[in-house]
CSV table of C-alpha atoms in Angstrom, one decimal:
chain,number,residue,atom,x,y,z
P,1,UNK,CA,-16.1,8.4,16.8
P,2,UNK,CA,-18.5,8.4,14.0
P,3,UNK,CA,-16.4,9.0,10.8
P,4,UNK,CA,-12.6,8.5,10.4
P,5,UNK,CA,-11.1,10.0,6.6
P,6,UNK,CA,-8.4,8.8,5.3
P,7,UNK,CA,-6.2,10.6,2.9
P,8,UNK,CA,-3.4,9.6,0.9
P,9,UNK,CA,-1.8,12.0,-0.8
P,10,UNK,CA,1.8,12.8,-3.2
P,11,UNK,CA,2.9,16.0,-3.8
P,12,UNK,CA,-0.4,18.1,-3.2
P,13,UNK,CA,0.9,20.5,-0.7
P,14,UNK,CA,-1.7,23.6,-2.2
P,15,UNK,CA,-5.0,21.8,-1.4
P,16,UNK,CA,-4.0,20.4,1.9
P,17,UNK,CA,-5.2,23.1,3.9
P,18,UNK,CA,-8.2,24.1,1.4
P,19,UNK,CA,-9.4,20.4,2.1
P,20,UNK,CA,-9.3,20.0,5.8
P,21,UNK,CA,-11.0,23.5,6.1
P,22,UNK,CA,-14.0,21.7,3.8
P,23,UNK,CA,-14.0,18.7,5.8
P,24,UNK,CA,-14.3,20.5,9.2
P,25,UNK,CA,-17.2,22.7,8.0
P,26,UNK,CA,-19.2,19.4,6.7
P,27,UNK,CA,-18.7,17.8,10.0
P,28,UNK,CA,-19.3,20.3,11.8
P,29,UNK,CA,-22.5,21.7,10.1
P,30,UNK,CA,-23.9,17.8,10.5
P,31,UNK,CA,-22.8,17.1,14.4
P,32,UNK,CA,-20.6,14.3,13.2
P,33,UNK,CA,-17.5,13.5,15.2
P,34,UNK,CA,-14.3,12.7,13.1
P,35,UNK,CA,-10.5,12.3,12.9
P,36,UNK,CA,-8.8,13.3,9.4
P,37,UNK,CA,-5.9,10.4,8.8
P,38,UNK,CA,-3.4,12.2,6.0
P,39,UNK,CA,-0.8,9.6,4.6
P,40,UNK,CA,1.7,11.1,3.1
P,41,UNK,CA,3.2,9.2,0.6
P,42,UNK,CA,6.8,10.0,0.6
P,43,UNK,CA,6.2,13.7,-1.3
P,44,UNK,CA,8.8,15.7,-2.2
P,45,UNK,CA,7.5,19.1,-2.0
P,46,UNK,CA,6.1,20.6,1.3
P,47,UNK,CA,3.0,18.4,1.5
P,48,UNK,CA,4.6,17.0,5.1
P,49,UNK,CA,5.2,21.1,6.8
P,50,UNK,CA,1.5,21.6,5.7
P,51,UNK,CA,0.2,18.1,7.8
P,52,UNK,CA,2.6,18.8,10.9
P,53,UNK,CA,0.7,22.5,11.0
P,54,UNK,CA,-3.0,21.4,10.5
P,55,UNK,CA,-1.9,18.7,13.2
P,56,UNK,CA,-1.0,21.3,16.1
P,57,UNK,CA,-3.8,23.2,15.2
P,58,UNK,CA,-6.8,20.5,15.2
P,59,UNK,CA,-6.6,17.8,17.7
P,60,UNK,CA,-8.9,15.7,14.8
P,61,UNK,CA,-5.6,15.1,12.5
P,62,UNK,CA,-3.5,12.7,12.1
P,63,UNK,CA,-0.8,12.0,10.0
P,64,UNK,CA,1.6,9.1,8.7
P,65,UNK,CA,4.6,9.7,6.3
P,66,UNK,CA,5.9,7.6,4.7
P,67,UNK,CA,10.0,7.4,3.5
P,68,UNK,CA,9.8,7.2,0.0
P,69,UNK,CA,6.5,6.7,-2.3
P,70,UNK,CA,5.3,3.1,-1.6
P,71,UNK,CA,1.6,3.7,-3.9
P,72,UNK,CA,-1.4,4.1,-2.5
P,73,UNK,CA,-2.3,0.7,-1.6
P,74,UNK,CA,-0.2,1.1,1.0
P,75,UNK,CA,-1.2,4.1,2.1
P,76,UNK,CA,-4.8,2.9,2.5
P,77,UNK,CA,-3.5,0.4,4.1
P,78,UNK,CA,-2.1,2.0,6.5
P,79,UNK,CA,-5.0,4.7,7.5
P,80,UNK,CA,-7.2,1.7,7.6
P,81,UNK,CA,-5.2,0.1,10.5
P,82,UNK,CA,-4.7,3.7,12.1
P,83,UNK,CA,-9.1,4.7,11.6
P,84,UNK,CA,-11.5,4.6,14.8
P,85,UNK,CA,-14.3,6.0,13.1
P,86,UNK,CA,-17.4,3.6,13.0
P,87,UNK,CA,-17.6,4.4,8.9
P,88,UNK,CA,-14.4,5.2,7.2
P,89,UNK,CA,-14.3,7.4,4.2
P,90,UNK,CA,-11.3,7.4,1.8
P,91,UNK,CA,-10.7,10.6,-0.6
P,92,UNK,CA,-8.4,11.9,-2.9
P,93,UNK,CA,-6.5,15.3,-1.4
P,94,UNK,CA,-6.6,16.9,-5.4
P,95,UNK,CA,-10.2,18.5,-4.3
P,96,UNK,CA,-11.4,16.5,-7.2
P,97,UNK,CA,-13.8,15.0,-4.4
P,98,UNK,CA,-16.2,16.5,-2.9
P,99,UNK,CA,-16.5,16.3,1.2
P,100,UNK,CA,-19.9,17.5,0.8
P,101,UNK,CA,-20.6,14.1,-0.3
P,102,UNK,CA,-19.5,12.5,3.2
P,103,UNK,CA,-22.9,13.1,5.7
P,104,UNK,CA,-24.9,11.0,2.8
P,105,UNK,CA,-22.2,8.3,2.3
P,106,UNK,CA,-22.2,8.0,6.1
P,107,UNK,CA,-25.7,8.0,6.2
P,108,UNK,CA,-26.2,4.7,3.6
P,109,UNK,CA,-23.5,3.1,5.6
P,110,UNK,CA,-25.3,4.0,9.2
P,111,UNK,CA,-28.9,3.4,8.1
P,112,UNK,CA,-29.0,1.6,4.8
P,113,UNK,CA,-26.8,-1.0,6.5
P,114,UNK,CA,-24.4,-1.1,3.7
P,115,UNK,CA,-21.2,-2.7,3.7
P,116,UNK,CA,-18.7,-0.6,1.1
P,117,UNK,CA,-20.3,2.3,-1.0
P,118,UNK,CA,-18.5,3.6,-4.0
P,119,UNK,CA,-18.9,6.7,-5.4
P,120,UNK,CA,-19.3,7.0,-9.2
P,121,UNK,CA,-18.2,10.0,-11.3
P,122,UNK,CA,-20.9,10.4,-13.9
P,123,UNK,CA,-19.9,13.0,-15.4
P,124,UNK,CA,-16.4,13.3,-15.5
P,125,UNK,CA,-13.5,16.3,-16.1
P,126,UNK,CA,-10.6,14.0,-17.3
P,127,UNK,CA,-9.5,13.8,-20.9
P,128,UNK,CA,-11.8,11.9,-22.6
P,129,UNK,CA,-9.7,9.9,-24.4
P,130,UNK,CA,-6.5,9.1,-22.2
P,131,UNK,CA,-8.6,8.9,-19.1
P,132,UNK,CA,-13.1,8.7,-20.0
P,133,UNK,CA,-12.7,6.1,-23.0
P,134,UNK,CA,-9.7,3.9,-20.6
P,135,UNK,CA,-11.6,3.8,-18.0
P,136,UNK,CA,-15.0,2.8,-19.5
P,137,UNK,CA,-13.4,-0.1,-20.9
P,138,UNK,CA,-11.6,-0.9,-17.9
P,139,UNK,CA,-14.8,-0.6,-15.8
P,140,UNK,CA,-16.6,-2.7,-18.2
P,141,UNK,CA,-14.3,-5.9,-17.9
P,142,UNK,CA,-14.1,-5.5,-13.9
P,143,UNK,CA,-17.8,-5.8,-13.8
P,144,UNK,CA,-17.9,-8.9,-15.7
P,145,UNK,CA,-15.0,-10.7,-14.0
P,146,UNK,CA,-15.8,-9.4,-10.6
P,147,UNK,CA,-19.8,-9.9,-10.6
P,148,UNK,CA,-20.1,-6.4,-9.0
P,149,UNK,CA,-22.1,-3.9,-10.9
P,150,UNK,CA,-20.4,-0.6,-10.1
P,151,UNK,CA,-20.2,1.4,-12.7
P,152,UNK,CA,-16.4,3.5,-11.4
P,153,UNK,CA,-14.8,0.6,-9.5
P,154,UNK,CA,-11.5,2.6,-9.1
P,155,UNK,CA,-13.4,5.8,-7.7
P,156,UNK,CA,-11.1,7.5,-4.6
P,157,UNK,CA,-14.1,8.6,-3.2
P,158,UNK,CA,-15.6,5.2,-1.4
P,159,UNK,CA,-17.1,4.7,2.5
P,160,UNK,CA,-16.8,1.7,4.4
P,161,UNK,CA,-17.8,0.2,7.9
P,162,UNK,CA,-15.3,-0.2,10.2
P,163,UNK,CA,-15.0,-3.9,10.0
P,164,UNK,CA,-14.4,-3.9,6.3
P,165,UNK,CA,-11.3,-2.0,6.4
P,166,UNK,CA,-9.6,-4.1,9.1
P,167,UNK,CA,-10.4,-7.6,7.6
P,168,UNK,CA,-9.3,-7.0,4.2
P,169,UNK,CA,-5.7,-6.5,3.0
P,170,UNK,CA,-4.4,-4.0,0.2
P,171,UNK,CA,-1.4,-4.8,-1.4
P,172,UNK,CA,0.5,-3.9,-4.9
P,173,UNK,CA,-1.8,-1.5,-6.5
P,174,UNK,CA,-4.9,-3.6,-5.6
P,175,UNK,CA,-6.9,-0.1,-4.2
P,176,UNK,CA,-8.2,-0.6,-7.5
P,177,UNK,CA,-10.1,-3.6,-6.2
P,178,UNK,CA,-11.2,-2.8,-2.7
P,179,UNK,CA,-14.9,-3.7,-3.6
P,180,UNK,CA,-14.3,-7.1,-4.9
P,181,UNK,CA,-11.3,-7.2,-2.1
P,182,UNK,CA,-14.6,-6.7,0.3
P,183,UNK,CA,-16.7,-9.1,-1.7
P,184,UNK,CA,-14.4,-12.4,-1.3
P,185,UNK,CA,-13.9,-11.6,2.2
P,186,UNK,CA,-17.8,-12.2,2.7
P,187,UNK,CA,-19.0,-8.4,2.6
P,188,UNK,CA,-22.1,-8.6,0.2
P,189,UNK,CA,-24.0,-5.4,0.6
P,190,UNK,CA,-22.0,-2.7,-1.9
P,191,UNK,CA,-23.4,0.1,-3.5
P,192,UNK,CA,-22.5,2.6,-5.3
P,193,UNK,CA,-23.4,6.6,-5.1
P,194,UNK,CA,-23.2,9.3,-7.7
P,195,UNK,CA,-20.7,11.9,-6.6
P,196,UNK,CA,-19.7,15.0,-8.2
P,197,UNK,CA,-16.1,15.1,-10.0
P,198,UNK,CA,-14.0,18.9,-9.6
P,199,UNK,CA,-11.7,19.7,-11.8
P,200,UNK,CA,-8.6,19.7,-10.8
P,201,UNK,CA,-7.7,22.9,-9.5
P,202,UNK,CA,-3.9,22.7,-8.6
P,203,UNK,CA,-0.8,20.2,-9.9
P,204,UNK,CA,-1.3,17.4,-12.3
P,205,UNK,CA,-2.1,13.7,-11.9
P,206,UNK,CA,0.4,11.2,-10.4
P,207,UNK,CA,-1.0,8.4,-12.4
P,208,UNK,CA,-0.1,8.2,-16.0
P,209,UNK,CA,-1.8,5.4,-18.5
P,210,UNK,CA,0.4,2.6,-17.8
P,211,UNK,CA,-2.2,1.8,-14.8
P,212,UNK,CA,-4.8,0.6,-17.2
P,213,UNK,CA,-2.2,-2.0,-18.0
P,214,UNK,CA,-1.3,-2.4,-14.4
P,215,UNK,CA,-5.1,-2.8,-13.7
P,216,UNK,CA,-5.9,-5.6,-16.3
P,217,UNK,CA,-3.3,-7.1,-15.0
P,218,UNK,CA,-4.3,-6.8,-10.9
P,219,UNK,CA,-8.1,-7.8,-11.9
P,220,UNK,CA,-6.7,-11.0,-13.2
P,221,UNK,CA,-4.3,-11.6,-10.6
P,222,UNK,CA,-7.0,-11.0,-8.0
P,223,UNK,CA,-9.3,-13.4,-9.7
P,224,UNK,CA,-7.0,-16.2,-10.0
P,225,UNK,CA,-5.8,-15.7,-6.2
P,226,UNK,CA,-9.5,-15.6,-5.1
P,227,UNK,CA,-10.3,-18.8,-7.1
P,228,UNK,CA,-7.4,-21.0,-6.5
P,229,UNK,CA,-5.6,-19.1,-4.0
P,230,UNK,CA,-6.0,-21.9,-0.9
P,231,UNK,CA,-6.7,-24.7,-3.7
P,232,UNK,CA,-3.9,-24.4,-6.2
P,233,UNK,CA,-3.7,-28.4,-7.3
P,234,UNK,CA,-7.5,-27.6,-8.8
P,235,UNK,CA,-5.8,-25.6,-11.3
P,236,UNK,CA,-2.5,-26.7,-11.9
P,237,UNK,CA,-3.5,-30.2,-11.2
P,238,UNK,CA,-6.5,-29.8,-13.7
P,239,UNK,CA,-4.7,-28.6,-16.5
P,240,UNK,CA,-1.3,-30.7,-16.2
P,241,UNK,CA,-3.4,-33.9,-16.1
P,242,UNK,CA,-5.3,-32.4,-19.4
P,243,UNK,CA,-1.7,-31.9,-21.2
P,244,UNK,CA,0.1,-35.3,-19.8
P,245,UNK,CA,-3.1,-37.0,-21.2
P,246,UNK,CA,-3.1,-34.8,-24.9
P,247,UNK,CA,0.8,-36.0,-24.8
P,248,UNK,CA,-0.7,-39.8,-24.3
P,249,UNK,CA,-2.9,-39.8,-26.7
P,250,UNK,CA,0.0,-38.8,-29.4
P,251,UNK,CA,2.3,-41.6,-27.8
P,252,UNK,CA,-0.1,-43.8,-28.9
P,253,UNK,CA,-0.8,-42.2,-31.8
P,254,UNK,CA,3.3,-42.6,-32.8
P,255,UNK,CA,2.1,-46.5,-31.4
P,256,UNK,CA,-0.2,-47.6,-33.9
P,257,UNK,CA,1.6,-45.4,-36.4
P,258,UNK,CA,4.5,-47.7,-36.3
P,259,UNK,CA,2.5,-50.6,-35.9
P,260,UNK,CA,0.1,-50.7,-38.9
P,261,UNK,CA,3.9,-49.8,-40.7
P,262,UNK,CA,4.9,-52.7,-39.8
P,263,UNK,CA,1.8,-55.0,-40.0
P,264,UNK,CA,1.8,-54.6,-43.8
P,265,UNK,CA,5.6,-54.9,-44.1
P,266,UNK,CA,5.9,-51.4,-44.8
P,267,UNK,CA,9.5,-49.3,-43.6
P,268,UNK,CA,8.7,-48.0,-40.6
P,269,UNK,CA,9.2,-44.2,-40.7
P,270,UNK,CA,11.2,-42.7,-37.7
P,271,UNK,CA,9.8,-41.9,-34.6
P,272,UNK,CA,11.2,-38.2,-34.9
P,273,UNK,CA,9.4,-37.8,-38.3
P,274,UNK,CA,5.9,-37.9,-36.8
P,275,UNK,CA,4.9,-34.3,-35.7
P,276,UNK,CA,2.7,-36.5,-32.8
P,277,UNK,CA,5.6,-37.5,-31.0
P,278,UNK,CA,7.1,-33.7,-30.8
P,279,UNK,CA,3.4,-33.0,-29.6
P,280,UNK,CA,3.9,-35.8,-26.9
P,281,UNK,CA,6.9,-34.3,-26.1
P,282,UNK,CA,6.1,-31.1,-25.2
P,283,UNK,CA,2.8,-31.9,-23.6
P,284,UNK,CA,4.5,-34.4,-21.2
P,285,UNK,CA,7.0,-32.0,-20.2
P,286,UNK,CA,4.5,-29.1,-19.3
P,287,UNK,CA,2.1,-31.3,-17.7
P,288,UNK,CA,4.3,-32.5,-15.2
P,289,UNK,CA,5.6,-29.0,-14.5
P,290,UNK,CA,2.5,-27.7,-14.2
P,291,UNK,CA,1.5,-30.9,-12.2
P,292,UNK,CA,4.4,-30.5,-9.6
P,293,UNK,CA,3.7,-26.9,-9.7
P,294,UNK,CA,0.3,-27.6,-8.2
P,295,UNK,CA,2.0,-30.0,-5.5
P,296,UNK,CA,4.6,-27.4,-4.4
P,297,UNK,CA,1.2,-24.3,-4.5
P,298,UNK,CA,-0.3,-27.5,-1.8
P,299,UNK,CA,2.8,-27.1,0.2
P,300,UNK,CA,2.6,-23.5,0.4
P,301,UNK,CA,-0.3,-23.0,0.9
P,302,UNK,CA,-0.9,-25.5,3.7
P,303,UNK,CA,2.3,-23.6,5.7
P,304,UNK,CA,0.6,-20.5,5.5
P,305,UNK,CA,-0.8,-19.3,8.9
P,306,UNK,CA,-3.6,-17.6,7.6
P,307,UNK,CA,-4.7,-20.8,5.6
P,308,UNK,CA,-8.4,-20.9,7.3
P,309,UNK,CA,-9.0,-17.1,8.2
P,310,UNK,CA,-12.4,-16.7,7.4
P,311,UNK,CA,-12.5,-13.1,8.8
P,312,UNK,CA,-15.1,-14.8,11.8
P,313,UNK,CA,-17.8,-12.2,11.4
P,314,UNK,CA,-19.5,-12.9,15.4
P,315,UNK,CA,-18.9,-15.3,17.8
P,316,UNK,CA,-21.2,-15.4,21.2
């Protein structure tokens, strides 16, 4: 099978139909073999009638539902492990992407031998500043953290080979990600393409602005995971040592405090009137948490099973 597309959707149960009748025409009008992988994401209106129809009429599609909404991490998630197809295309089911798009996505995967290809949105039909001006900043501090220069990271519309999709995991709300998700797992060659943006022609967005928050949040997370994720003591080892040595250096400040005091027959002030010793205090107390915190990431880490997958990419 040459393409497999995978669409998650909520609540979109007016496009459905409108969308699978574009994607069969594309295909078709480019000899390409496919299977159409709907994941229905626990929606409430008839989104899930609509699939069970289009599914006895085409043998191409298939369909998961899922019980309640779960995000669609998850749902990507899923279709990846369910998709045959030697590229795999993911796409929004608004119609705010275009399949026409698909035959030269499939095409930079097939030919130009790349990896992941992201579509950008250059010119976009959002609000510009709820959704345009967001995004552009959020865009902006993904490329610097992640080292990837795509310019619409979060862009529904990506392709992927096969082998991509089943050695990386999506979790949370890290679809956000999948690029640099690709990138740690040892897949170098992304690119990006630009792809037209519709407007939206029926329902509203499921997303409100709270996942810009979510995002910063993610890219960090992602980060930190992918730097210290199997080597947590290098972090919380580094910085506990640097705080349990800050907190020594104000014990001995409070040391030679007292002891010049005394040396000139001076009254001694209290040890509890010296801000040093509330500095040694506190630094002692968080270095060692954050020390042990490091030993018990060690432990964890070293009973995880998946401690040295490397996501093998040949072996003869």
């Amino acid at each position: 099978m040459d393409i497999s597309v995978i669409v998650p959707l909520y609540n979109e149960e007016e496009s459905l139909v409108e969308l699978y009748e574009w994607i069969e025409r594309v295909m078709n009008a480019n000899g390409l073999t496919y299977e159409v992988i709907f994941v229905n994401d626990g929606s409430t209106d008839g989104s899930w009638g609509v699939i069970r129809r289009l599914a006895e009429e085409h043998k191409e599609v298939h369909a998961i539902r899922f019980r309640r909404n779960y995000g669609k991490s998850p749902a990507l998630y899923c279709g990846f492990a369910k998709a045959q197809g030697d590229v795999v295309i993911t796409m929004d089911a608004d119609l705010q992407d275009s399949p026409d798009e698909i035959p030269e996505l499939f095409r930079m995967v097939k030919e130009e031998g790349y990896d992941l290809v992201s579509g950008w949105k250059k010119k976009r039909y959002d609000n510009a500043l709820t959704k345009n001006l967001p995004s552009k900043i959020y865009n902006a501090t993904a490329r610097r953290v992640t080292g990837l220069k795509l310019h619409d990271m979060n862009c529904g519309l990506k392709a992927y080979r096969k082998d991509v999709v089943k050695s990386i995991e999506v979790y949370g709300e890290m679809h956000r990600y999948i690029p640099y998700l690709a990138k740690n797992a040892g897949f170098s060659k992304i690119g990006e393409k630009v792809v037209v943006h519709r407007k939206r022609q029926y329902g509203v967005s499921k997303f409100g602005l709270e996942r810009f928050v979510n995002g910063y949040l993610d890219l960090f997370s992602l980060y930190f995971l992918n730097k210290f994720g199997k080597q947590p003591m290098h972090f919380f080892g580094l910085w506990g040592s640097v705080m349990m040595l800050v907190g020594l250096i104000a014990v001995i400040a409070v040391g030679v405090t007292k002891i010049v005091a005394l040396s000139n027959g001076v009254k001694a002030p209290l040890v509890t009137d010296s801000p040093y010793f509330y500095i040694a205090l506190t630094m002692m107390i968080l270095g060692t948490q954050m020390f042990l915190s490091g030993f018990v990431g060690e432990l964890v880490s070293r009973s995880n099973t998946e401690r040295n997958n490397y996501h093998i990419a040949e072996e003869i």
